[in-house]
Amino acid sequence: MSPTSVTDRTRPGPVLPGQQIPPGTPTGHMVICGGDALAHRLALELARLYGQRVTVVLPSLRQGHGPQIAALAADGRLAVTVVEAADLNHATLAAVGIRNAVALALTSEDDQANIHAGLRARRINPGLRLVIRVYNRRLGRRVEQLLDRAADVRRPGLSPAAPGASTTILSPSSTAAPALVAAALSGRSHVVHVDGRLLRVAEVEPGRQPGESEIATLALPAGPGRLEVSDELLPDPDSIAPEAGRVVLELLGQARQPHRRPIRLPGVSGVPLAALFSSRLRWALAGLAGLVALLAGLTSALTGQSPLHAAWLAVLDVLGIADPATDDGPGRKLLQILAAVSGMLLMPLLIALALEALGTFRTASGLRRPPRGLSGHVIVVGLGRVGSRVLDRLWELDVPIVCVDSDPTARGVARARAYGIPVVIGDATQDGVLEAAKIGRSTALITLTSNDNTNVETVLYARECNPEVRVVLRLFDDDLAGDIYRALRDSYPQAETRSRSVSFLAAPSFASAMMGREVLGAIAVGRRVLLVAAVEVAGNPDLAGRTVAETHRPGLWRVLAVALGDQGEPRWNPPPDQVLAEGDRLVVVATRAGLGQLLSSEDAQD
C-alpha cells in the first residue's frame, strides 16, 4: 500500500505516517473522515458557518465528492485542509493531528469501519469529541456507551457529558426522514419533539388572528398558499400584517411515543379469511350448502322425521355413506339419487378450495400487490437506507403507502413485507411500473434512490402520468436540485415540488454535535431548512444581559424557550422583556447561517 500523504495548503511538503507532528501544527482543529456528500457538506458548514479549521481525510481526491472537497481547500476564504489516505489506521490518524484535534466526524457508510476508526481515535486522544455515522441504531447506542466508558477509563473523572470527551452516534437517514416525510405530506402538520414537548408547524390562512399556541412565525409566503425560494424566514414580528398568511410554530402538549401498529408476521397472521378463497369458490361452496339444506328440508317433509335427523340423512346421502332407501317411497328414493349426484360435485370443490388456499398462503408470505381501489397513498421509490427510514416514519403515521424498488433484495423490501405494505418490483422509470403502483390516484411520490438521473426521470414520468401529484426527490447535486425544482415548479404550477438532499438535511446535526451542541430538530420550509437548537447564554454577547425581544435577529434566529439556571423546565414563549442571565439555557429556532453566527459568537468569548 502506498504511503499515506497529508497535503496541507498552509504548510509546504507532505507529512508521512510515523513522523512527529511539527511543533507549529495548529491545535483545536476538527477532522472529518469521509469522501461522500455528507463529508463535503459538513466541511462546508464547519468552515463557513462556524469558522472552524477543518481537516478532511478522504480515500480519493478524484472519486466521489473528492473534487468538491478539494475545491473547498483551494478556496482561500476557508480554512480547509485535504488529506488523501487509503486507510484510517493509527498512523494516518496520528499524522493528521488527531491528538491535537477537538472533534472527529466519521461519515463513511461502512458502520464497522467507522466504529473501528472511532476506537483508534479514542485511544490516541481520550478527550476527543466523536461524531460517528452508524445506520444500525441499536448498535449505535451500545457503541456510544462503549466509547464514553473508554473516555472515562483513560481520563478518570471526566464525565461523558462534559465538553471534550463526548460520543454522538447519528444516522443521516434517520435525521433526514422527518423532513422528507413532512415535505411529502403537505397539509399534514410537521411535528418536532423538543424536551418532551410537541412543536407543530402549521400554515395560517390570511386574516386569521394569532392563536395562544403560536410561539413564532417561521416564514411569510411569497404567494398565496405557496412556499417559494424567496420566502422571508423568521421575519420581524412587528412587520407582520395581521391579515397576512404565514407559517407558524405552535406549542402543543406533552410528547408521547408514536403509536406503532403491530408488525405483520409473514404468513397466516396477515391474511384475511375472505382472501383465502376467490368469490367464485365461495359462491360454489354456498350453493352446495344450500342444496344440502334443501334436500334436508324435503326429506323432513316426505318422511315426517325431525329436521335435525333429516339433515343428518341428507349429509350422509351426499357423502354416499347412507343405506339405500329401499323401504321408502318414490320421493325419498329420488331425493337420495339427487343427493348422490350432489356428492359427486363435492370432491372437486374441496380440491379447488385446498389448492387456492395454498396459493393464497404462499402469496401472503411474499410481497403484496397494490389493491385495486387504492387511492390517496404515498409512493416511495427506493428502499435503501433512506427509503427504509422514510417507510418507518410513514407507517408510524398510518399513511397508506406503496413501495417501488428494482431490487427484490433491497434493505427495505423485507421491512415492507413485515408491515404488510404493497411493493412493486421494477424500474420506476419503465412503462407500467408506476402505473402498477397506482400513480394516477396517489397524492405524493418520494424518490429516494442513490442515482440522481433515476430520481429525476422517475419524477418527470410521474408528472406525465399525474400532473398534480406532489413530488419529493432526493438529489445529491445542489445545482441540479435548484434547476429541477424551478423547472418543475414552472411547468406544473398547480402541483407541489420539493427537492431534498439527505446530506443537506443531516449536516447541521453532525456539525452541531462536533461543536458540542445538539440540534433538536430540523424544519423544512420550501427548499430551505430551519433548525431548532439548544444554546447556552453564558459568554455569548448576542444573548447575555439582553431581553428576549432584543436577542431576536430577523432572518437569523429567534428565542422559543428559556430555561433558568436554577430550574430545569424551560419556559416556552417567554415575555419579550425577560432579561437573559449567564446561567440560562435557550431553545432557539434559527437558519443555518444564524445558528453558525450565534454559536461562533459564543465560542469567541470562551
Coordinates of C-alpha atoms in Angstrom, one line a residue:
M1 CA 0.0 0.0 0.0
S2 CA 1.3 3.4 -0.9
P3 CA 2.3 5.7 2.0
T4 CA -0.3 8.0 3.2
S5 CA 0.4 11.6 2.5
V6 CA -1.0 14.6 4.2
T7 CA -1.2 17.7 2.0
D8 CA -1.6 20.9 3.9
R9 CA -2.2 24.1 1.9
T10 CA -0.9 26.1 4.9
R11 CA 2.3 24.0 5.3
P12 CA 4.6 23.0 2.4
G13 CA 5.5 19.4 1.9
P14 CA 3.9 16.1 2.9
V15 CA 3.9 14.6 6.4
L16 CA 4.5 10.8 6.3
P17 CA 3.0 8.4 8.9
G18 CA 5.4 7.8 11.7
Q19 CA 6.9 11.3 11.6
Q20 CA 6.5 13.6 14.6
I21 CA 3.9 16.3 14.3
P22 CA 5.7 19.6 13.8
P23 CA 5.7 21.9 16.8
G24 CA 3.8 24.5 14.8
T25 CA 0.8 22.3 14.0
P26 CA -2.4 24.1 14.8
T27 CA -4.4 22.8 17.7
G28 CA -8.1 22.9 18.2
H29 CA -8.9 21.8 14.6
M30 CA -11.6 19.4 13.5
V31 CA -11.2 16.3 11.5
I32 CA -13.7 14.7 9.1
C33 CA -13.1 11.2 7.7
G34 CA -15.1 10.5 4.5
G35 CA -15.3 11.4 0.9
D36 CA -19.1 11.4 0.4
A37 CA -21.7 14.2 0.1
L38 CA -22.1 14.4 3.9
A39 CA -18.4 14.9 4.4
H40 CA -18.4 17.7 1.8
R41 CA -21.5 19.4 3.3
L42 CA -20.1 19.0 6.8
A43 CA -16.8 20.5 6.0
L44 CA -18.5 23.5 4.3
E45 CA -20.8 24.1 7.3
L46 CA -18.0 23.9 9.8
A47 CA -15.6 26.2 7.8
R48 CA -18.1 28.7 6.5
L49 CA -20.8 28.9 9.2
Y50 CA -18.7 28.2 12.3
G51 CA -15.3 29.5 11.1
Q52 CA -13.5 26.3 12.2
R53 CA -10.2 24.9 10.8
V54 CA -11.1 21.6 9.2
T55 CA -9.0 18.7 8.0
V56 CA -10.8 16.3 5.7
V57 CA -9.4 12.7 5.3
L58 CA -10.8 11.0 2.2
P59 CA -9.9 7.9 0.2
S60 CA -9.6 9.6 -3.2
L61 CA -9.4 13.2 -4.5
R62 CA -10.8 12.0 -7.9
Q63 CA -13.7 9.8 -6.9
G64 CA -17.0 10.5 -5.1
H65 CA -17.1 14.0 -3.8
G66 CA -13.3 14.3 -3.7
P67 CA -13.2 17.1 -6.3
Q68 CA -15.8 19.2 -4.5
I69 CA -13.9 18.7 -1.2
A70 CA -10.6 19.6 -2.9
A71 CA -12.3 22.8 -4.2
L72 CA -13.0 23.8 -0.6
A73 CA -9.3 23.5 0.3
A74 CA -8.5 25.7 -2.8
D75 CA -10.8 28.4 -1.6
G76 CA -8.6 30.9 0.2
R77 CA -11.6 32.1 2.3
L78 CA -12.0 28.7 4.1
A79 CA -9.5 27.0 6.4
V80 CA -9.9 23.5 5.0
T81 CA -7.1 21.0 4.6
V82 CA -7.5 17.9 2.4
V83 CA -5.8 14.6 3.2
E84 CA -5.8 11.6 0.8
A85 CA -5.5 8.3 2.7
A86 CA -6.4 4.8 1.7
D87 CA -6.9 3.6 5.3
L88 CA -7.8 5.2 8.6
N89 CA -5.1 3.4 10.5
H90 CA -3.3 4.6 13.6
A91 CA -0.5 6.2 11.6
T92 CA -3.0 8.2 9.4
L93 CA -4.9 9.5 12.4
A94 CA -1.7 10.5 14.1
A95 CA -0.4 12.2 11.0
V96 CA -3.5 14.4 10.7
G97 CA -3.0 15.6 14.3
I98 CA -5.9 13.7 15.9
R99 CA -4.1 14.1 19.2
N100 CA -4.5 17.9 19.0
A101 CA -7.9 17.8 17.4
V102 CA -11.1 19.0 19.2
A103 CA -13.6 16.8 17.3
L104 CA -13.6 13.9 14.8
A105 CA -16.5 13.0 12.4
L106 CA -16.6 9.6 10.7
T107 CA -19.1 9.8 7.8
S108 CA -18.4 6.6 5.8
E109 CA -21.4 4.4 5.0
D110 CA -19.5 1.4 6.5
D111 CA -20.6 1.1 10.1
Q112 CA -17.8 -1.3 11.0
A113 CA -15.1 0.9 9.6
N114 CA -16.5 4.0 11.4
I115 CA -16.6 2.2 14.7
H116 CA -13.1 0.8 14.3
A117 CA -11.7 4.2 13.5
G118 CA -13.6 5.7 16.4
L119 CA -11.9 3.2 18.8
R120 CA -8.5 4.0 17.4
A121 CA -9.1 7.8 17.7
R122 CA -10.3 7.4 21.3
R123 CA -7.1 5.6 22.2
I124 CA -5.0 8.4 20.7
N125 CA -7.0 11.3 22.2
P126 CA -9.2 10.2 25.1
G127 CA -10.7 13.8 25.3
L128 CA -11.7 13.8 21.6
R129 CA -15.3 14.7 20.7
L130 CA -16.5 11.9 18.5
V131 CA -19.4 12.1 16.0
I132 CA -19.9 8.7 14.2
R133 CA -22.3 7.8 11.4
V134 CA -24.0 4.5 12.2
Y135 CA -27.1 3.2 10.4
N136 CA -27.9 0.5 12.9
R137 CA -29.4 2.5 15.7
R138 CA -29.3 -0.4 18.3
L139 CA -25.6 -0.9 17.6
G140 CA -25.0 2.8 17.7
R141 CA -26.5 3.2 21.2
R142 CA -24.2 0.4 22.5
V143 CA -21.1 1.8 20.7
E144 CA -21.9 5.3 22.2
Q145 CA -21.9 3.8 25.7
L146 CA -18.7 1.8 25.0
L147 CA -16.7 4.8 23.7
D148 CA -17.9 7.0 26.6
R149 CA -16.8 4.4 29.1
A150 CA -13.4 4.3 27.3
A151 CA -13.1 8.0 27.8
D152 CA -13.8 7.6 31.5
V153 CA -11.2 4.9 31.9
R154 CA -8.4 6.8 30.1
R155 CA -9.3 10.1 31.6
P156 CA -10.6 9.4 35.2
G157 CA -13.1 11.9 36.5
L158 CA -14.2 13.2 33.0
S159 CA -17.9 12.8 32.6
P160 CA -19.2 11.6 29.2
A161 CA -21.4 14.7 29.2
A162 CA -18.6 17.1 29.7
P163 CA -17.5 19.0 26.6
G164 CA -14.4 17.4 25.2
A165 CA -14.9 13.7 25.6
S166 CA -18.4 13.0 24.2
T167 CA -19.6 10.5 21.7
T168 CA -22.5 11.1 19.4
I169 CA -24.0 8.5 17.1
L170 CA -26.0 9.8 14.3
S171 CA -27.7 8.4 11.2
P172 CA -28.2 10.7 8.2
S173 CA -31.2 8.7 7.1
S174 CA -32.9 9.0 10.5
T175 CA -32.1 12.7 10.7
A176 CA -33.5 13.5 7.3
A177 CA -36.5 11.2 7.3
P178 CA -38.9 13.5 9.2
A179 CA -38.2 16.4 6.8
L180 CA -38.7 14.2 3.8
V181 CA -42.0 12.9 5.1
A182 CA -43.2 16.4 6.1
A183 CA -42.4 17.6 2.5
A184 CA -44.5 14.7 1.1
L185 CA -47.4 15.1 3.5
S186 CA -48.3 18.7 2.7
G187 CA -51.4 19.6 4.6
R188 CA -50.4 17.4 7.5
S189 CA -48.7 19.0 10.4
H190 CA -44.9 18.7 10.7
V191 CA -44.2 17.8 14.3
V192 CA -40.9 18.3 16.1
H193 CA -40.2 16.8 19.6
V194 CA -38.3 19.1 21.8
D195 CA -37.6 18.5 25.5
G196 CA -40.7 16.4 25.9
R197 CA -43.0 18.9 24.2
L198 CA -44.5 18.9 20.7
L199 CA -43.9 21.8 18.3
R200 CA -46.1 21.7 15.3
V201 CA -45.5 23.6 12.0
A202 CA -48.8 24.9 10.5
E203 CA -49.8 27.2 7.7
V204 CA -52.2 30.0 8.8
E205 CA -54.7 31.4 6.3
P206 CA -54.7 35.2 5.7
G207 CA -56.8 37.1 8.0
R208 CA -56.7 34.7 10.9
Q209 CA -55.5 36.2 14.2
P210 CA -52.6 34.6 16.1
G211 CA -53.6 31.9 18.5
E212 CA -52.4 31.3 22.0
S213 CA -50.5 28.2 20.9
E214 CA -48.4 30.2 18.4
I215 CA -44.9 30.9 19.6
A216 CA -43.1 32.0 16.4
T217 CA -43.7 33.0 12.8
L218 CA -41.3 31.0 10.7
A219 CA -42.0 32.4 7.2
L220 CA -44.1 34.7 5.1
P221 CA -45.1 33.0 1.9
A222 CA -44.2 34.9 -1.3
G223 CA -47.5 33.9 -2.9
P224 CA -50.9 32.8 -1.6
G225 CA -50.8 29.2 -0.5
R226 CA -47.2 28.6 -1.7
L227 CA -43.8 28.5 0.0
E228 CA -41.2 29.6 -2.6
V229 CA -37.5 30.1 -2.5
S230 CA -38.0 33.9 -1.9
D231 CA -39.9 33.3 1.4
E232 CA -38.8 35.6 4.2
L233 CA -37.7 33.3 7.1
L234 CA -38.1 34.4 10.8
P235 CA -39.5 37.8 10.0
D236 CA -39.6 40.7 12.4
P237 CA -42.9 40.2 14.4
D238 CA -43.6 44.0 14.3
S239 CA -43.5 43.9 10.5
I240 CA -46.1 41.2 10.0
A241 CA -49.5 42.4 8.9
P242 CA -52.4 40.8 10.8
E243 CA -54.2 39.9 7.5
A244 CA -51.1 38.2 6.0
G245 CA -50.8 34.4 5.6
R246 CA -47.9 32.9 7.5
V247 CA -46.2 29.7 8.5
V248 CA -46.1 29.4 12.3
L249 CA -44.7 27.2 15.0
E250 CA -47.3 26.1 17.6
L251 CA -46.7 24.6 21.0
L252 CA -48.7 21.5 21.8
G253 CA -48.9 19.2 24.8
Q254 CA -46.5 16.7 26.1
A255 CA -44.9 14.4 23.6
R256 CA -46.0 10.7 23.6
Q257 CA -44.3 7.8 22.0
P258 CA -45.8 7.3 18.5
H259 CA -48.4 4.6 18.3
R260 CA -46.9 1.6 16.5
R261 CA -49.2 -0.8 14.9
P262 CA -48.3 -4.4 15.3
I263 CA -45.9 -5.8 12.7
R264 CA -47.5 -8.4 10.5
L265 CA -45.7 -11.7 10.5
P266 CA -45.4 -13.1 7.0
G267 CA -47.9 -15.9 6.7
V268 CA -51.2 -16.7 8.4
S269 CA -51.5 -13.6 10.7
G270 CA -51.7 -11.2 7.9
V271 CA -54.2 -13.0 5.7
P272 CA -57.9 -12.0 6.0
L273 CA -60.2 -15.1 5.9
A274 CA -62.1 -13.7 3.0
A275 CA -58.9 -13.5 1.0
L276 CA -58.2 -17.2 1.3
F277 CA -60.7 -18.2 -1.5
S278 CA -61.9 -16.5 -4.6
S279 CA -65.5 -15.3 -4.8
R280 CA -66.4 -18.0 -7.3
L281 CA -65.3 -20.8 -4.9
R282 CA -67.2 -19.1 -2.1
W283 CA -70.3 -18.9 -4.1
A284 CA -69.9 -22.6 -5.2
L285 CA -69.5 -23.7 -1.6
A286 CA -72.5 -21.6 -0.6
G287 CA -74.6 -23.2 -3.4
L288 CA -73.6 -26.7 -2.3
A289 CA -74.6 -25.9 1.3
G290 CA -77.9 -24.5 0.1
L291 CA -78.6 -27.6 -1.9
V292 CA -77.9 -29.9 1.1
A293 CA -80.2 -27.7 3.2
L294 CA -82.9 -28.0 0.5
L295 CA -82.5 -31.8 0.4
A296 CA -82.7 -31.9 4.2
G297 CA -86.0 -29.9 4.2
L298 CA -87.6 -32.1 1.5
T299 CA -86.5 -35.2 3.4
S300 CA -88.1 -34.0 6.6
A301 CA -91.3 -33.1 4.7
L302 CA -91.6 -36.5 3.0
T303 CA -90.6 -38.8 5.9
G304 CA -92.0 -36.7 8.8
Q305 CA -88.8 -37.0 10.7
S306 CA -87.3 -34.2 12.7
P307 CA -85.3 -31.5 10.8
L308 CA -82.1 -32.4 12.6
H309 CA -82.4 -36.1 11.7
A310 CA -83.4 -35.3 8.2
A311 CA -80.3 -33.0 7.8
W312 CA -78.2 -35.9 9.1
L313 CA -79.6 -38.2 6.5
A314 CA -79.1 -35.6 3.7
V315 CA -75.4 -35.2 4.6
L316 CA -74.9 -39.0 4.6
D317 CA -76.6 -39.2 1.2
V318 CA -74.4 -36.5 -0.2
L319 CA -71.3 -38.2 1.1
G320 CA -72.5 -41.6 -0.2
I321 CA -72.4 -43.4 3.1
A322 CA -76.2 -43.8 3.8
D323 CA -78.2 -47.0 3.4
P324 CA -80.3 -47.3 0.2
A325 CA -83.9 -46.2 0.8
T326 CA -85.4 -49.5 -0.3
D327 CA -88.3 -49.4 2.0
D328 CA -89.2 -45.7 1.5
G329 CA -91.5 -44.2 -1.1
P330 CA -90.5 -42.9 -4.6
G331 CA -90.0 -39.3 -3.3
R332 CA -87.4 -40.4 -0.7
K333 CA -85.6 -42.6 -3.3
L334 CA -85.5 -39.7 -5.8
L335 CA -84.0 -37.3 -3.1
Q336 CA -81.3 -39.9 -2.3
I337 CA -80.3 -40.1 -6.0
L338 CA -80.2 -36.2 -6.2
A339 CA -78.0 -36.2 -3.0
A340 CA -75.6 -38.8 -4.5
V341 CA -75.3 -36.6 -7.7
S342 CA -74.6 -33.6 -5.5
G343 CA -72.0 -35.5 -3.6
M344 CA -70.1 -36.0 -6.9
L345 CA -69.6 -32.2 -7.0
L346 CA -68.2 -32.1 -3.6
M347 CA -64.8 -33.7 -4.2
P348 CA -63.5 -31.3 -7.0
L349 CA -64.8 -28.4 -5.0
L350 CA -62.8 -29.4 -1.9
I351 CA -59.7 -29.9 -4.1
A352 CA -60.1 -26.4 -5.6
L353 CA -60.5 -24.9 -2.1
A354 CA -57.3 -26.6 -0.9
L355 CA -55.3 -25.5 -3.9
E356 CA -56.5 -21.9 -3.8
A357 CA -55.9 -21.7 0.0
L358 CA -52.3 -23.0 -0.6
G359 CA -51.6 -20.4 -3.2
T360 CA -53.0 -17.6 -1.0
F361 CA -50.8 -18.6 1.9
R362 CA -47.7 -18.6 -0.4
T363 CA -48.6 -15.2 -1.7
A364 CA -49.2 -13.9 1.8
S365 CA -45.6 -14.8 2.8
G366 CA -44.3 -12.8 -0.2
L367 CA -45.0 -9.3 -1.4
R368 CA -48.4 -7.8 -1.5
R369 CA -49.7 -6.1 -4.6
P370 CA -51.4 -2.7 -4.5
P371 CA -55.2 -3.2 -4.1
R372 CA -57.4 -2.3 -7.0
G373 CA -59.3 0.5 -5.3
L374 CA -56.3 2.1 -3.6
S375 CA -56.1 5.9 -3.7
G376 CA -54.7 8.8 -1.7
H377 CA -51.5 6.9 -1.0
V378 CA -47.8 7.9 -1.0
I379 CA -45.4 6.1 -3.4
V380 CA -41.9 5.5 -2.1
V381 CA -39.3 4.8 -4.8
G382 CA -36.1 3.3 -3.5
L383 CA -35.9 1.2 -0.4
G384 CA -32.3 1.7 0.6
R385 CA -31.2 3.2 3.9
V386 CA -33.1 6.5 3.5
G387 CA -36.1 4.8 2.0
S388 CA -36.3 2.4 4.9
R389 CA -36.3 5.2 7.4
V390 CA -39.0 7.1 5.5
L391 CA -41.0 3.9 5.2
D392 CA -40.8 3.6 9.0
R393 CA -42.0 7.1 9.5
L394 CA -44.9 6.9 7.1
W395 CA -46.0 3.6 8.7
E396 CA -46.0 5.1 12.2
L397 CA -48.2 7.9 10.9
D398 CA -50.6 5.4 9.5
V399 CA -50.3 6.7 5.9
P400 CA -51.2 4.4 3.0
I401 CA -48.0 3.5 1.2
V402 CA -46.9 1.7 -2.0
C403 CA -43.2 0.9 -2.4
V404 CA -41.3 0.6 -5.6
D405 CA -37.8 -0.9 -6.0
S406 CA -35.9 -2.6 -8.8
D407 CA -34.0 -4.9 -6.4
P408 CA -36.2 -7.5 -4.6
T409 CA -33.4 -7.9 -2.0
A410 CA -33.2 -4.2 -1.1
R411 CA -32.9 -3.4 2.6
G412 CA -36.5 -2.1 2.9
V413 CA -38.3 -4.8 1.0
A414 CA -38.3 -7.2 3.9
R415 CA -39.5 -4.4 6.2
A416 CA -42.3 -3.6 3.8
R417 CA -43.3 -7.2 3.8
A418 CA -43.4 -7.3 7.6
Y419 CA -45.5 -4.2 7.6
G420 CA -47.9 -5.6 5.0
I421 CA -47.2 -2.7 2.7
P422 CA -47.7 -3.3 -1.1
V423 CA -44.4 -3.5 -3.1
V424 CA -43.9 -3.3 -6.8
I425 CA -40.6 -4.8 -8.0
G426 CA -39.4 -3.0 -11.1
D427 CA -37.6 0.1 -12.5
A428 CA -39.8 3.1 -11.8
T429 CA -38.6 4.8 -15.0
Q430 CA -40.0 2.0 -17.1
D431 CA -43.5 1.9 -18.5
G432 CA -46.1 0.2 -16.4
V433 CA -44.2 0.2 -13.1
L434 CA -45.6 3.4 -11.6
E435 CA -49.0 2.6 -13.2
A436 CA -48.9 -0.7 -11.1
A437 CA -48.3 1.5 -8.0
K438 CA -51.4 3.4 -8.9
I439 CA -49.6 6.7 -9.6
G440 CA -52.8 8.1 -11.1
R441 CA -54.6 8.1 -7.8
S442 CA -51.7 8.8 -5.4
T443 CA -51.2 12.1 -3.6
A444 CA -47.4 12.1 -3.3
L445 CA -44.3 10.5 -4.8
I446 CA -40.9 10.3 -2.9
T447 CA -37.9 9.2 -5.0
L448 CA -35.0 8.2 -2.8
T449 CA -32.7 6.1 -4.9
S450 CA -29.0 6.8 -4.9
N451 CA -28.9 7.9 -8.5
D452 CA -29.9 11.5 -9.4
N453 CA -30.8 10.6 -13.0
T454 CA -33.1 7.9 -11.9
N455 CA -34.8 10.2 -9.4
V456 CA -35.3 13.0 -12.0
E457 CA -36.5 10.6 -14.7
T458 CA -39.0 9.0 -12.2
V459 CA -40.4 12.4 -11.2
L460 CA -40.8 13.5 -14.9
Y461 CA -42.5 10.3 -15.8
A462 CA -44.8 10.5 -12.7
R463 CA -45.8 14.1 -13.7
E464 CA -46.7 12.9 -17.1
C465 CA -49.0 10.2 -15.6
N466 CA -50.4 12.5 -12.9
P467 CA -49.7 16.2 -13.4
E468 CA -51.0 17.2 -9.9
V469 CA -49.1 14.6 -7.9
R470 CA -46.8 16.1 -5.1
V471 CA -43.2 15.1 -5.7
V472 CA -40.2 15.0 -3.3
L473 CA -37.0 14.0 -4.9
R474 CA -33.6 13.2 -3.4
L475 CA -30.7 14.8 -5.3
F476 CA -27.0 14.9 -4.4
D477 CA -26.1 17.7 -6.8
D478 CA -27.3 21.0 -5.2
D479 CA -27.1 22.9 -8.5
L480 CA -29.2 20.3 -10.3
A481 CA -31.7 20.3 -7.4
G482 CA -32.3 24.0 -7.8
D483 CA -32.7 23.9 -11.6
I484 CA -35.0 20.8 -11.4
Y485 CA -37.1 22.5 -8.7
R486 CA -37.6 25.7 -10.7
A487 CA -38.3 23.8 -13.9
L488 CA -40.9 21.6 -12.3
R489 CA -42.5 24.4 -10.4
D490 CA -42.8 26.5 -13.6
S491 CA -44.0 23.6 -15.8
Y492 CA -46.6 22.3 -13.2
P493 CA -47.7 25.4 -11.3
Q494 CA -50.7 23.5 -9.8
A495 CA -48.6 20.9 -8.2
E496 CA -46.0 20.9 -5.4
T497 CA -42.4 20.1 -5.9
R498 CA -39.7 19.6 -3.2
S499 CA -36.1 18.7 -3.9
R500 CA -34.1 17.4 -0.9
S501 CA -30.5 16.3 -0.2
V502 CA -30.0 13.9 2.7
S503 CA -26.6 15.4 3.4
F504 CA -28.1 18.9 3.4
L505 CA -30.7 17.9 6.0
A506 CA -28.3 15.8 8.1
A507 CA -25.2 18.1 8.1
P508 CA -26.5 20.6 10.7
S509 CA -26.9 17.8 13.3
F510 CA -23.4 16.5 12.6
A511 CA -21.9 20.0 12.7
S512 CA -23.6 20.9 15.9
A513 CA -22.5 17.7 17.6
M514 CA -18.9 18.4 16.6
M515 CA -19.3 21.8 18.2
G516 CA -20.5 20.2 21.4
R517 CA -24.1 21.2 21.0
E518 CA -27.3 19.4 19.9
V519 CA -29.7 20.3 17.1
L520 CA -33.0 19.3 18.4
G521 CA -34.9 19.2 15.1
A522 CA -35.0 20.4 11.5
I523 CA -37.9 22.1 9.8
A524 CA -38.1 22.2 6.0
V525 CA -39.6 25.5 4.7
G526 CA -39.6 25.5 0.9
R527 CA -36.2 24.3 -0.2
R528 CA -34.5 25.7 3.0
V529 CA -34.2 24.4 6.5
L530 CA -34.7 26.0 9.9
L531 CA -33.0 24.4 12.9
V532 CA -34.3 24.1 16.5
A533 CA -31.2 24.0 18.8
A534 CA -30.2 24.4 22.4
V535 CA -27.9 27.3 23.1
E536 CA -26.1 28.5 26.3
V537 CA -26.4 32.1 27.3
A538 CA -23.1 32.2 29.2
G539 CA -20.4 34.1 27.4
N540 CA -22.5 35.0 24.3
P541 CA -22.6 38.8 23.7
D542 CA -25.6 38.4 21.5
L543 CA -27.6 36.9 24.4
A544 CA -26.3 37.7 27.8
G545 CA -27.8 40.7 29.6
R546 CA -30.3 41.3 26.8
T547 CA -34.1 40.9 26.8
V548 CA -35.8 38.2 24.7
A549 CA -37.0 40.9 22.3
E550 CA -33.5 42.3 21.9
T551 CA -32.0 39.0 21.1
H552 CA -34.2 38.4 18.1
R553 CA -32.5 38.7 14.8
P554 CA -34.9 38.7 11.8
G555 CA -33.8 36.2 9.2
L556 CA -31.3 34.6 11.6
W557 CA -32.7 33.3 14.9
R558 CA -35.5 33.7 17.4
V559 CA -35.8 32.5 21.1
L560 CA -38.5 29.9 21.7
A561 CA -37.9 29.0 25.3
V562 CA -35.8 29.9 28.3
A563 CA -34.6 27.5 31.0
L564 CA -33.5 29.5 34.0
G565 CA -30.2 28.5 35.6
D566 CA -31.8 27.1 38.8
Q567 CA -34.8 25.4 37.0
G568 CA -34.8 22.5 34.7
E569 CA -38.2 23.1 33.0
P570 CA -37.9 25.6 30.1
R571 CA -40.5 28.5 29.8
W572 CA -41.9 28.5 26.4
N573 CA -42.8 31.7 24.6
P574 CA -41.2 33.9 27.3
P575 CA -42.2 37.5 27.7
P576 CA -40.3 39.9 25.4
D577 CA -39.0 41.9 28.4
Q578 CA -37.4 39.0 30.2
V579 CA -33.7 39.6 30.7
L580 CA -31.4 36.6 29.9
A581 CA -28.8 35.7 32.6
E582 CA -25.5 33.9 32.3
G583 CA -26.7 30.6 33.6
D584 CA -29.8 30.4 31.3
R585 CA -30.2 27.9 28.5
L586 CA -32.2 28.7 25.4
V587 CA -34.2 26.8 22.8
V588 CA -33.9 28.8 19.6
V589 CA -35.1 28.4 16.0
A590 CA -32.6 29.6 13.5
T591 CA -31.4 29.5 9.9
R592 CA -28.2 27.6 9.2
A593 CA -26.3 30.9 8.9
G594 CA -27.9 32.2 12.0
L595 CA -27.1 29.2 14.2
G596 CA -23.5 29.3 12.9
Q597 CA -23.2 33.0 13.8
L598 CA -24.8 32.5 17.2
L599 CA -22.6 29.7 18.2
S600 CA -19.5 31.4 16.8
S601 CA -20.2 34.4 18.9
E602 CA -20.3 32.1 21.9
D603 CA -17.1 30.4 21.1
A604 CA -15.3 33.8 20.6
Q605 CA -15.8 34.5 24.3
D606 CA -14.6 31.1 25.5

